[in-house]
Coordinates of C-alpha atoms and ligand atoms in Angstrom, one line a residue:
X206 CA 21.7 2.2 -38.6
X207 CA 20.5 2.6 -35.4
X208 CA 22.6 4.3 -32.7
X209 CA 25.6 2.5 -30.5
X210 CA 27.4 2.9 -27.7
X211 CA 29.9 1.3 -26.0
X212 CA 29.9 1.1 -22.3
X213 CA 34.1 1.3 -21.4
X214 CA 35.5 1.5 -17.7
X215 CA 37.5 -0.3 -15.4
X216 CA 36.4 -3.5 -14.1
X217 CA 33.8 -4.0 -11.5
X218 CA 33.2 -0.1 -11.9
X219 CA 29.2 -0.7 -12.4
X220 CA 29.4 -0.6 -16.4
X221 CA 26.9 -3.9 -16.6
X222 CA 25.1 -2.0 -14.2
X223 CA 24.5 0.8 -16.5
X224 CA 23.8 -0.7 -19.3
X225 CA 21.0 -3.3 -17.2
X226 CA 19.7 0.4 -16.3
X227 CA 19.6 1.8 -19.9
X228 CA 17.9 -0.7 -21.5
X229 CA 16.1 -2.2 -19.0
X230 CA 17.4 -5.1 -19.1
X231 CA 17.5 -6.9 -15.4
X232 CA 19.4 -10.3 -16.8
X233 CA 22.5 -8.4 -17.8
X234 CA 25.3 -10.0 -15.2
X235 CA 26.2 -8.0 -12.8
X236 CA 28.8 -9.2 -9.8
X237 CA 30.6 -7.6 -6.5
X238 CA 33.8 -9.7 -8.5
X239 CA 35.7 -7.9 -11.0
X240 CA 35.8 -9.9 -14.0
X241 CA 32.7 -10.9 -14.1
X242 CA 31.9 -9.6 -17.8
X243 CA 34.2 -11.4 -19.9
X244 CA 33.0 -10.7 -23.6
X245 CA 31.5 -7.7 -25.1
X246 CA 27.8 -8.3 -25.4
X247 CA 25.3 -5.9 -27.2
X248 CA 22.1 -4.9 -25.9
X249 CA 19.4 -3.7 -28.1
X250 CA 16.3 -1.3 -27.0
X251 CA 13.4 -2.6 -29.2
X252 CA 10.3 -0.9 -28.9
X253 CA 7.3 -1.9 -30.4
X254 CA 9.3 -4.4 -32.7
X255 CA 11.9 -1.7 -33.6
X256 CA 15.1 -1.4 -32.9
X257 CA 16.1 1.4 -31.4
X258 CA 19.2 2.0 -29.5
X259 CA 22.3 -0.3 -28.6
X260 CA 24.3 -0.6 -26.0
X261 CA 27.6 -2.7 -25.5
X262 CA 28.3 -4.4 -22.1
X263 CA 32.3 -4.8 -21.9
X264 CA 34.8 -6.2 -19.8
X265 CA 37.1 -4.3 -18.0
X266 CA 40.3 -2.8 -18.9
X267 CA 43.0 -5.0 -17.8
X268 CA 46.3 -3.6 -19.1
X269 CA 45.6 -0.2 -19.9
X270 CA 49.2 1.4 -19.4
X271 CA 51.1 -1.0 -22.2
X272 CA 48.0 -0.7 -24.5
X273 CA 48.5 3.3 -23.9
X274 CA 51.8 2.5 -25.1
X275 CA 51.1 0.9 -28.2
X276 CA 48.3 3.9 -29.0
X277 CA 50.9 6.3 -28.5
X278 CA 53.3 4.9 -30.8
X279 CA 50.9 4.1 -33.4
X280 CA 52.1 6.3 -36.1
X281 CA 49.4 4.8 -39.5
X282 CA 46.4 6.6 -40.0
X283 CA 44.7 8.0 -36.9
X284 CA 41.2 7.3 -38.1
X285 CA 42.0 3.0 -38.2
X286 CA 44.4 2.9 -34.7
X287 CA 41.7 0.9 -33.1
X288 CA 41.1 -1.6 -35.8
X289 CA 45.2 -2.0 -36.1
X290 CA 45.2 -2.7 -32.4
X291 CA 42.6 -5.0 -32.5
X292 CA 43.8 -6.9 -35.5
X293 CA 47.7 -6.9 -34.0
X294 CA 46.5 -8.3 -31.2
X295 CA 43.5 -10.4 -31.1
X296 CA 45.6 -13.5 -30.9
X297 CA 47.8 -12.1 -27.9
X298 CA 46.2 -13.5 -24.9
X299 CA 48.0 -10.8 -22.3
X300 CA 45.4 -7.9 -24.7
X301 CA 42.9 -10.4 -24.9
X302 CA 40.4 -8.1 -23.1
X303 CA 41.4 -4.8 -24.5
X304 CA 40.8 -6.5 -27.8
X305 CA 37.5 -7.8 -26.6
X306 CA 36.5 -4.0 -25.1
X307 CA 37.4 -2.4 -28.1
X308 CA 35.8 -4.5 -30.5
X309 CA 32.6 -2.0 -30.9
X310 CA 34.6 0.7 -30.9
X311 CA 36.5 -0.4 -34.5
X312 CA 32.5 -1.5 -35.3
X313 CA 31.8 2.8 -35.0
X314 CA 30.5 2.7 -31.8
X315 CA 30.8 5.5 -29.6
X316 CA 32.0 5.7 -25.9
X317 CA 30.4 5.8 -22.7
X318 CA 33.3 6.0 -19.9
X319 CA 31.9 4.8 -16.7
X320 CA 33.7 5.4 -13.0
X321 CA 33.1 4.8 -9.5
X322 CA 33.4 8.6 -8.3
X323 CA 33.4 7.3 -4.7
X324 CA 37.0 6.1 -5.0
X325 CA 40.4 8.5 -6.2
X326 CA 41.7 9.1 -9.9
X327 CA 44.6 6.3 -10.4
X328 CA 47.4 5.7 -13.1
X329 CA 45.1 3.2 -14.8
X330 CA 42.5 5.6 -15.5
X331 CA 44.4 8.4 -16.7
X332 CA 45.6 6.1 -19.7
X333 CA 42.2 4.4 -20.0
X334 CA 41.3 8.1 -20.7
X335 CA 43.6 8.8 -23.1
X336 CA 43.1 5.4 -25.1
X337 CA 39.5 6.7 -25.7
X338 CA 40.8 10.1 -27.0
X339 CA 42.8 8.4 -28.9
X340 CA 40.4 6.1 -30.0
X341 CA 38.9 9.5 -31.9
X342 CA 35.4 8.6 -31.3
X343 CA 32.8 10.6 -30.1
X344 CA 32.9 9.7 -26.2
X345 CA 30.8 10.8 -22.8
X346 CA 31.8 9.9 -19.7
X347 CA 29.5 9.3 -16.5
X348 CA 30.1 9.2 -13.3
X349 CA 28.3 6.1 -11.7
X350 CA 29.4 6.5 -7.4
X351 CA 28.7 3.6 -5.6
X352 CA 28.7 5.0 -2.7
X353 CA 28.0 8.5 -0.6
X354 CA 30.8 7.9 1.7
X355 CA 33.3 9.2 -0.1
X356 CA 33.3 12.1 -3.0
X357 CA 36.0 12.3 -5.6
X358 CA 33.7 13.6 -8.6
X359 CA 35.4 17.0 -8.5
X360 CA 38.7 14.9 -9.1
X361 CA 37.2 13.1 -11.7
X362 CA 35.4 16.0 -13.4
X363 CA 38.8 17.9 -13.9
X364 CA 40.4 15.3 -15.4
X365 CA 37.1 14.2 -17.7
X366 CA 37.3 17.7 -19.4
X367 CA 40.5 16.6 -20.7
X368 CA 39.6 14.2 -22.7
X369 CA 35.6 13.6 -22.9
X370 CA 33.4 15.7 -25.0
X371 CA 30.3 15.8 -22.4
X372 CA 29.9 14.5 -18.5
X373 CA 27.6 13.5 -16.5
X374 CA 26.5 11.8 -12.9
X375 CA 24.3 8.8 -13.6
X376 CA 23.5 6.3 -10.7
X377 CA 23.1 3.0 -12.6
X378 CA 21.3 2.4 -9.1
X379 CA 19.4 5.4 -8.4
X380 CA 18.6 6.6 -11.9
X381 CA 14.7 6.9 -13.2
X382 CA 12.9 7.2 -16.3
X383 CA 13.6 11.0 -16.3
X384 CA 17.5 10.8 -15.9
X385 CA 17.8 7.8 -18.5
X386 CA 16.4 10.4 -20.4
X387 CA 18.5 13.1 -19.4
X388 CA 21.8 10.6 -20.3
X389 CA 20.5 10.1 -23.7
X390 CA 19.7 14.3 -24.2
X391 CA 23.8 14.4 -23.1
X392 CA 25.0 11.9 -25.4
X393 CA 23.5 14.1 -28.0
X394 CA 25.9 16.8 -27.2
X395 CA 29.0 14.5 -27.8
X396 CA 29.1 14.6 -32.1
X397 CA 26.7 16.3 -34.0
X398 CA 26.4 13.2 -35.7
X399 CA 24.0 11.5 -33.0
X400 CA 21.9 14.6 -32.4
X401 CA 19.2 14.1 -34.8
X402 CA 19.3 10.3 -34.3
X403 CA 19.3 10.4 -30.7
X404 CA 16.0 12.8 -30.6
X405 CA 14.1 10.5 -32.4
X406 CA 15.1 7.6 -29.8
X407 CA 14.0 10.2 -27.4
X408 CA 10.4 10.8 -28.7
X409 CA 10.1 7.0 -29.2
X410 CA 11.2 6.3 -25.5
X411 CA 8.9 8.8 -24.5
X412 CA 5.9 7.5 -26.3
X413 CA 6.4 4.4 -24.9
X414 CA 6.7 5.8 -21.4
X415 CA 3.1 7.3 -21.9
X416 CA 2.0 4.2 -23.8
X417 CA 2.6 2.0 -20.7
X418 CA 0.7 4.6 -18.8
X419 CA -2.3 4.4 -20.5
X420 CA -1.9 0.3 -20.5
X421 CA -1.4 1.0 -16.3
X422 CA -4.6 3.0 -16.1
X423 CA -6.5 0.6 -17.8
X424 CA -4.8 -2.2 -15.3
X425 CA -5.8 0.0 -12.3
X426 CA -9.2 1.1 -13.1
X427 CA -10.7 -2.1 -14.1
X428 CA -8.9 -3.9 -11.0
X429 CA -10.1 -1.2 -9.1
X430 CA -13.6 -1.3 -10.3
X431 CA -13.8 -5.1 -9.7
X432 CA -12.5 -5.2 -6.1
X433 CA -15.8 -2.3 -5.3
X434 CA -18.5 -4.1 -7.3
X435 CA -17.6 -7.3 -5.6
X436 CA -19.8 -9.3 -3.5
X437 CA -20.4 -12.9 -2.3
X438 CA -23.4 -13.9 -0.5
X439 CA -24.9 -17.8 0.4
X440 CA -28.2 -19.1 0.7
X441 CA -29.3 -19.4 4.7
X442 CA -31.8 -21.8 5.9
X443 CA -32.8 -22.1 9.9
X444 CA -30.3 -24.8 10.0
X445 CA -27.0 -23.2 8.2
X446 CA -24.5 -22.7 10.7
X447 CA -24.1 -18.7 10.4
X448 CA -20.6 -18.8 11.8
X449 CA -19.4 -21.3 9.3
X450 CA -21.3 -19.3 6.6
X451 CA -19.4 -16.0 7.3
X452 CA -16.2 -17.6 7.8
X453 CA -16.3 -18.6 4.5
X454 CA -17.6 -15.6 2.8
X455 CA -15.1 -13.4 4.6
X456 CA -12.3 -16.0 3.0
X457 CA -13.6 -15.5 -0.3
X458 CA -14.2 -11.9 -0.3
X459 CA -10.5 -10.9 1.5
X460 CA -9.1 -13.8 -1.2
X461 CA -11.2 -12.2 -4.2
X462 CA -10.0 -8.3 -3.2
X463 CA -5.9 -10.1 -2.7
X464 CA -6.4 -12.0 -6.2
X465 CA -7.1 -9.1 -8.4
X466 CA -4.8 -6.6 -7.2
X467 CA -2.2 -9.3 -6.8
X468 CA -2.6 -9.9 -11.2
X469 CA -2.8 -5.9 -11.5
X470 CA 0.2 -5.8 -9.9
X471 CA 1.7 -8.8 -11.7
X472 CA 1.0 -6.9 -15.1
X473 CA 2.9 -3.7 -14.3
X474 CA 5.8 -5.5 -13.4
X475 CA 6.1 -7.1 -16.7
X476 CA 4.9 -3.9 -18.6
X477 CA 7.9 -2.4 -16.7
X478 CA 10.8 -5.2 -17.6
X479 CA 11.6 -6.3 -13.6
X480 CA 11.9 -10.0 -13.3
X481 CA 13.9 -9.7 -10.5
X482 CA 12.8 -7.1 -8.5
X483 CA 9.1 -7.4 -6.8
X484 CA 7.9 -5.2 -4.3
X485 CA 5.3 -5.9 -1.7
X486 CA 2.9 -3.6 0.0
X487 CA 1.7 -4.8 3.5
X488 CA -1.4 -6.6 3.4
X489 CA -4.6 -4.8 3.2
X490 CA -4.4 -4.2 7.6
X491 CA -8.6 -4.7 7.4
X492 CA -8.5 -8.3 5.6
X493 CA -6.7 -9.3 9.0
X494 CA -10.5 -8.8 10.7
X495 CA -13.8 -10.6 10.3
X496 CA -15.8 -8.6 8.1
X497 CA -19.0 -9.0 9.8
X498 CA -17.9 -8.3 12.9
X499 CA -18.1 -5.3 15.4
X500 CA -15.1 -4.1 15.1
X501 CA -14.1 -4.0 11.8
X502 CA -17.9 -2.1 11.6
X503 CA -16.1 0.2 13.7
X504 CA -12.9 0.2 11.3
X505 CA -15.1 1.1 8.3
X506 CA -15.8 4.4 10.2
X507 CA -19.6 3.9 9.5
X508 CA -22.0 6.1 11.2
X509 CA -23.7 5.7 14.3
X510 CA -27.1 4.6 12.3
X511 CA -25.8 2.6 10.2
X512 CA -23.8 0.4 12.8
X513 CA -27.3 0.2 15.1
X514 CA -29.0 -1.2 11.9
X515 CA -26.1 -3.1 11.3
X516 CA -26.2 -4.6 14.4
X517 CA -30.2 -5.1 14.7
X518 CA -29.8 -7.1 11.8
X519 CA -27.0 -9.2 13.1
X520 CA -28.6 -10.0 16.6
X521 CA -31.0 -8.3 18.5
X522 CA -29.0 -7.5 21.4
X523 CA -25.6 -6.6 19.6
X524 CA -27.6 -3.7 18.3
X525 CA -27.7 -1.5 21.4
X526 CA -23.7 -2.5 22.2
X527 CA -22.8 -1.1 18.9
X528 CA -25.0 1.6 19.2
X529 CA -23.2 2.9 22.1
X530 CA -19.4 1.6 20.8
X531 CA -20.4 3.6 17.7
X532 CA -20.7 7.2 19.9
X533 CA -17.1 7.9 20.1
X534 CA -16.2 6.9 15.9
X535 CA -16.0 9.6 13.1
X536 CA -17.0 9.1 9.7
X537 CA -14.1 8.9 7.6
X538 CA -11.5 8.7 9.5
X539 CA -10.9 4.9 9.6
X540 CA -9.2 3.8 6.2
X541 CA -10.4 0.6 5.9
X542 CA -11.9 -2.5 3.7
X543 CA -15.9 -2.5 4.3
X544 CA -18.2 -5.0 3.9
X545 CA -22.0 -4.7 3.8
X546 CA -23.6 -7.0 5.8
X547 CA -27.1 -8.7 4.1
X548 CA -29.0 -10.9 6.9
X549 CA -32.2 -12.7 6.1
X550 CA -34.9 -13.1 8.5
X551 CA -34.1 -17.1 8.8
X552 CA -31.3 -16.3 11.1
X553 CA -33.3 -14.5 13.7
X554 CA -36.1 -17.3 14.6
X555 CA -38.2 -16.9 11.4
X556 CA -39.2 -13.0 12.4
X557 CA -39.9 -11.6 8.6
X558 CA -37.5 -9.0 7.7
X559 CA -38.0 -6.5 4.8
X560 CA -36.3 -5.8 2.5
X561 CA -34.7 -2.3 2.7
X562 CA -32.0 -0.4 2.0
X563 CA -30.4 1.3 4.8
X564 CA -27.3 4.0 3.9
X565 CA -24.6 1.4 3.2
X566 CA -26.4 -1.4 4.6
X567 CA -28.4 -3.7 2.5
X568 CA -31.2 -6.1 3.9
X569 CA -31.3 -9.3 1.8
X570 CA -33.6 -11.8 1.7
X571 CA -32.9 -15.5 2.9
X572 CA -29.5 -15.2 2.6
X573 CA -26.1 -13.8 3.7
X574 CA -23.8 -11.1 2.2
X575 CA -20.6 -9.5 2.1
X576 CA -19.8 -6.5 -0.5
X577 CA -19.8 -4.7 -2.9
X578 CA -17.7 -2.5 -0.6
X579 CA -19.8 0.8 -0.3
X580 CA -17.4 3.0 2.2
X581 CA -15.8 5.9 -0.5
X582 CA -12.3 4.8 1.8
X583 CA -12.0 1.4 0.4
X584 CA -11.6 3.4 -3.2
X585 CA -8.9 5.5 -2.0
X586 CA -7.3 2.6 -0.4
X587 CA -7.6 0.9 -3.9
X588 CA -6.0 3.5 -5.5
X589 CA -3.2 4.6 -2.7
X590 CA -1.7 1.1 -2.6
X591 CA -1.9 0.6 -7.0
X592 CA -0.1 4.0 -6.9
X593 CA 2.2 3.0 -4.7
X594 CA 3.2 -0.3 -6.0
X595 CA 3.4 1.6 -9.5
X596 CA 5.9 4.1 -8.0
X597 CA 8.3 1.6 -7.1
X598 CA 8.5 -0.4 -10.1
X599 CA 9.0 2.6 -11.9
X600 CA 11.7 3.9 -9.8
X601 CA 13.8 1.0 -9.5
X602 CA 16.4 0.9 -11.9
X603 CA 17.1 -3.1 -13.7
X604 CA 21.0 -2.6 -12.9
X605 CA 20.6 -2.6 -9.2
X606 CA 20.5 -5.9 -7.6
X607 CA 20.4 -5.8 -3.9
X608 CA 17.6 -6.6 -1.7
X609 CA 14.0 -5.9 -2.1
X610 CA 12.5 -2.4 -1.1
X611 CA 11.3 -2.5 2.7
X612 CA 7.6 -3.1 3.0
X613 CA 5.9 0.6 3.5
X614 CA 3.1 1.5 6.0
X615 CA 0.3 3.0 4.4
X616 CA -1.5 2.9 7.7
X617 CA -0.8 6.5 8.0
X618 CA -3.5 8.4 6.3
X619 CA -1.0 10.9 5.3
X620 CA 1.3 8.8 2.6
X621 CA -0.9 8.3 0.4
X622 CA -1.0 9.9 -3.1
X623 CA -4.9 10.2 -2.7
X624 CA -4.3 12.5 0.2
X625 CA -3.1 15.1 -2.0
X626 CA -6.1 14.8 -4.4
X627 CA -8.1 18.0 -5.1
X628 CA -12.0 18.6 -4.4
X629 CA -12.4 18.4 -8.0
X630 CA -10.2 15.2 -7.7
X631 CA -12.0 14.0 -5.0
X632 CA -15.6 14.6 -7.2
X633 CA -14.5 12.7 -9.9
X634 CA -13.4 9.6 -7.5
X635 CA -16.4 9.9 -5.9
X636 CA -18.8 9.9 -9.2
X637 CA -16.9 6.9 -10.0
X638 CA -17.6 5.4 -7.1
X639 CA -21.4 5.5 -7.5
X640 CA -21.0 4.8 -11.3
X641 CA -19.1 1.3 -10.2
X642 CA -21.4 0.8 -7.3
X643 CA -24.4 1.1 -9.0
X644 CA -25.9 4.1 -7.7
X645 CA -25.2 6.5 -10.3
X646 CA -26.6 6.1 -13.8
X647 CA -26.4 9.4 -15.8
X648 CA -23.3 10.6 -17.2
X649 CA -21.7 7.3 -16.5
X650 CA -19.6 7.4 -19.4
X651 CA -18.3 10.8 -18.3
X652 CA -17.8 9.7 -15.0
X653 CA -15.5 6.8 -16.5
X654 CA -13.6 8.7 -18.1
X655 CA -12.7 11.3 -16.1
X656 CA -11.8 9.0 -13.5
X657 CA -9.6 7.0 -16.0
X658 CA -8.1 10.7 -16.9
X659 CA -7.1 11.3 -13.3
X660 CA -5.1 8.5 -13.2
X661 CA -3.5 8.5 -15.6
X662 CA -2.4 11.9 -15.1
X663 CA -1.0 11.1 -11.6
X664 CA 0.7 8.4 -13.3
X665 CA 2.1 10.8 -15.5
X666 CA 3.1 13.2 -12.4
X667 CA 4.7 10.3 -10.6
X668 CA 6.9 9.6 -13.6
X669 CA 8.2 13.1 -13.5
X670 CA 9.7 12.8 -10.1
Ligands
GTP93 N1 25.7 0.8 -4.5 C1 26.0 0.7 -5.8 N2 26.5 -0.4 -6.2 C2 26.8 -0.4 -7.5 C3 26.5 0.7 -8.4 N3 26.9 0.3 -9.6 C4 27.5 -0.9 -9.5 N4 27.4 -1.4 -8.3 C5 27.9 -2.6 -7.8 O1 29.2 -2.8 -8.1 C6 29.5 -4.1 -8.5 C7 30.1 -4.2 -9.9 O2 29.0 -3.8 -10.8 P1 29.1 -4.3 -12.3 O3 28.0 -3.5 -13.0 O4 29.1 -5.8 -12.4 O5 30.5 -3.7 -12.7 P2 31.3 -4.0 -14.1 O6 32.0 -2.7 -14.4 O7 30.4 -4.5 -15.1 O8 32.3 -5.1 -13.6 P3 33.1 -6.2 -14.5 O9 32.1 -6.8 -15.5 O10 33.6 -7.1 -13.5 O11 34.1 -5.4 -15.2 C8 28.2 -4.9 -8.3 O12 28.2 -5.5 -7.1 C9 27.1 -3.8 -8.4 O13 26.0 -4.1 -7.8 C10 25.9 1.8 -7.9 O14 25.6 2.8 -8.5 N5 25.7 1.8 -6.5
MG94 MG1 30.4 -6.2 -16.2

């Protein structure tokens, strides 16, 4: 028998809420109206095809000072007062939903007592409490506050020692990985009975946690590695019309990059349960430019060279404007999308161009091209926004249900995770780099894999937090 527990509280205290946050279940009802849970439903954790832990969704208490009454009077054996209530009752509309609530609880299911510690200990509660000690069972009860404004969890805490076996704070709206698992170390603590139990579901949650992070790293580095090997280049003849031509290629490069990190992204929502929460980073600030043109050049942070023989290959004159735009720019210090520019001699009045390579500009042959990307930055920028997007589908919990997160910046160089990186960090990205870009062929296995390690780790790091 796998473990169950029963998720007890007043109404419209945040108990569907929890349990959407336990199992990570984002279809569970959950209303601003009391009421809005009417039958007790159970929830099942499966991982891998196994079940592992349930959890009851309940309506709220609705009469809890005459079923008190009855509890207390109850005089038959202490160990079956829940399934006399239940069977006393169950055709009594007036305790239709105290039957309803307690029905787990005659099953052998054991308590979790939810309250909103942003509002003052009443009446009600105190006999809701002392139902469930009645009740016998093994029982925890969490605070859940729905707001900051106000702080009664002192109040509540003195009166939860009274009559729970083990307490806790848990935001049903706030609470990560880490605390769900924190929730299920406490539940341990309330009978003996659940400890051994309860550590296996532990080790299984936590296997699957790293399980999904191996699945993410694969995501990320192969979306990652397509976006920098990525090019699209057309045929030129004297007659193309160039504008036209780079129009288009710009379109299907920006669309191309957009495409695969938008299925990335679309796969780590589902490997993380959200169907109703998506989050969007702002758009890549470079795909807003034209590619080939001077200022995105400038953008790319490319060096002084390498803009003049940009330029020279783009027009003869532009050459000598970029060369002096470029004077003032930094390598490095603009985060943004590059694109290497390939011109073939037909554009500039048959004139014969060779074909060279120049540092991160490639002369083609009759034709023009965008990519693969071949600025280190667009990596990091790869990287910074996957993390990102990863961080906030792991942090939101399913029970919460307001609006999206707000778009963030990453414009500032300083918020992203790759910011933090180490020089050994930094090495491996970079060998990766060349490895994916084609300019690296030893050790490329190595340089795989200890990029794929990285990750993976800083996944593991942001799941920590
Ligand atoms: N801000 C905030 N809102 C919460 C929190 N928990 C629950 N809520 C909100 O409180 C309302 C009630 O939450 P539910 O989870 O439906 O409460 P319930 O106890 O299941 O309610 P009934 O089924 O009606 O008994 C919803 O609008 C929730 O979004 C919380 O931790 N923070
Ligand atoms: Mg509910």
């Amino acid at each position: 028998m796998i473990p169950e527990f029963a998720v007890l509280g007043h109404p419209n205290e945040g108990k569907s809420s929890v349990v959407s946050t336990l199992t990570e279940d984002d279809r569970i009802r959950v209303s601003c109206i009391p009421g809005e849970t009417t039958v007790s439903r159970r929830y099942t954790v499966k991982i891998d095809g196994e079940d592992i832990i349930r959890f009851v969704d309940t309506p709220g208490f609705q009469v809890p000072r005459q079923t008190l009454a009855w509890f207390k009077a109850f005089d038959g054996d202490p160990a079956k007062i829940v399934n006399r209530f239940i069977d006393t009752f169950k055709k009594d509309p007036f305790f239709a939903d105290e039957c309803e609530l307690l029905s787990p609880v005659a099953r052998g299911s054991g308590i979790i007592y939810v309250v909103d510690g942003s509002r003052p200990v009443r009446d009600d509660d105190l006999a809701e409490m002392e139902i469930l000690r009645l009740t016998g069972r093994a029982r925890m009860a969490i605070i859940n506050s729905k707001t900051e404004k106000k702080d009664y969890t002192s109040d509540w805490q003195l009166e939860f020692r009274k009559h729970f076996n083990s307490i806790r704070l848990f935001n049903s709206n706030t609470a990560n990985f880490t605390e769900r698992i924190k929730m299920l170390e406490s539940l341990k603590a309330i009978d003996q009975e659940w400890e051994s139990v309860l550590s296996y579901v532990i080790l299984v949650f936590k296997k699957d946690w790293q399980k999904r992070n191996r699945l993410v790293t694969a995501l990320m580095v192969q979306a990652i590695e397509k976006s920098l090997s990525f090019f699209v280049s057309e045929t030129i003849t004297p007659s193309s019309d160039q504008e036209e031509i780079k129009e288009r290629l710009n379109k299907k490069y920006q669309a191309h990059i957009k495409e695969t990190e938008k299925q990335m992204f679309k796969k780590i929502r589902a490997l993380f349960k959200h169907h109703l929460f998506e989050y969007h980073l702002s758009d890549y600030s470079i795909l807003k430019h034209d590619l080939f043109s001077k200022q995105t050049w400038e953008l790319l942070g490319l060096t002084k060279e390498q803009l003049a023989a940009a330029g020279a290959v783009i027009g003869g004159t532009m050459g000598a404007v970029i060369d002096t735009a470029a004077a003032g720019i930094t390598f490095g210090v603009f985060t943004a999308i590059g694109g290497i520019i390939g011109a073939g001699s037909a554009l500039f009045g048959g004139k014969k161009m060779a074909k060279k390579k120049t540092a991160g500009i490639r002369l083609g042959g009759d034709k023009l091209q965008l990519g693969p990307n071949k600025n280190l930055q667009f990596l990091y920028i790869l990287i910074d926004r996957a993390l990102i997007y990863y961080s906030h589908i792991i942090n939101r919990p399913h029970g919460r249900r307001d609006l999206q997160d707000q778009p963030e910046k990453i414009k500032s160089k300083k918020k992203g995770y790759s910011t933090g990186f180490t020089t050994s960090q930094r090495n491996i990205c970079a060998k990766f780099f060349k490895v994916v870009t084609g300019r690296l062929f030893i050790k490329e296995k190595k340089a795989m894999s200890n990029f794929e390690e990285l990750i993976e780790s800083v996944l593991n790091e942001i799941s920590k937090k």
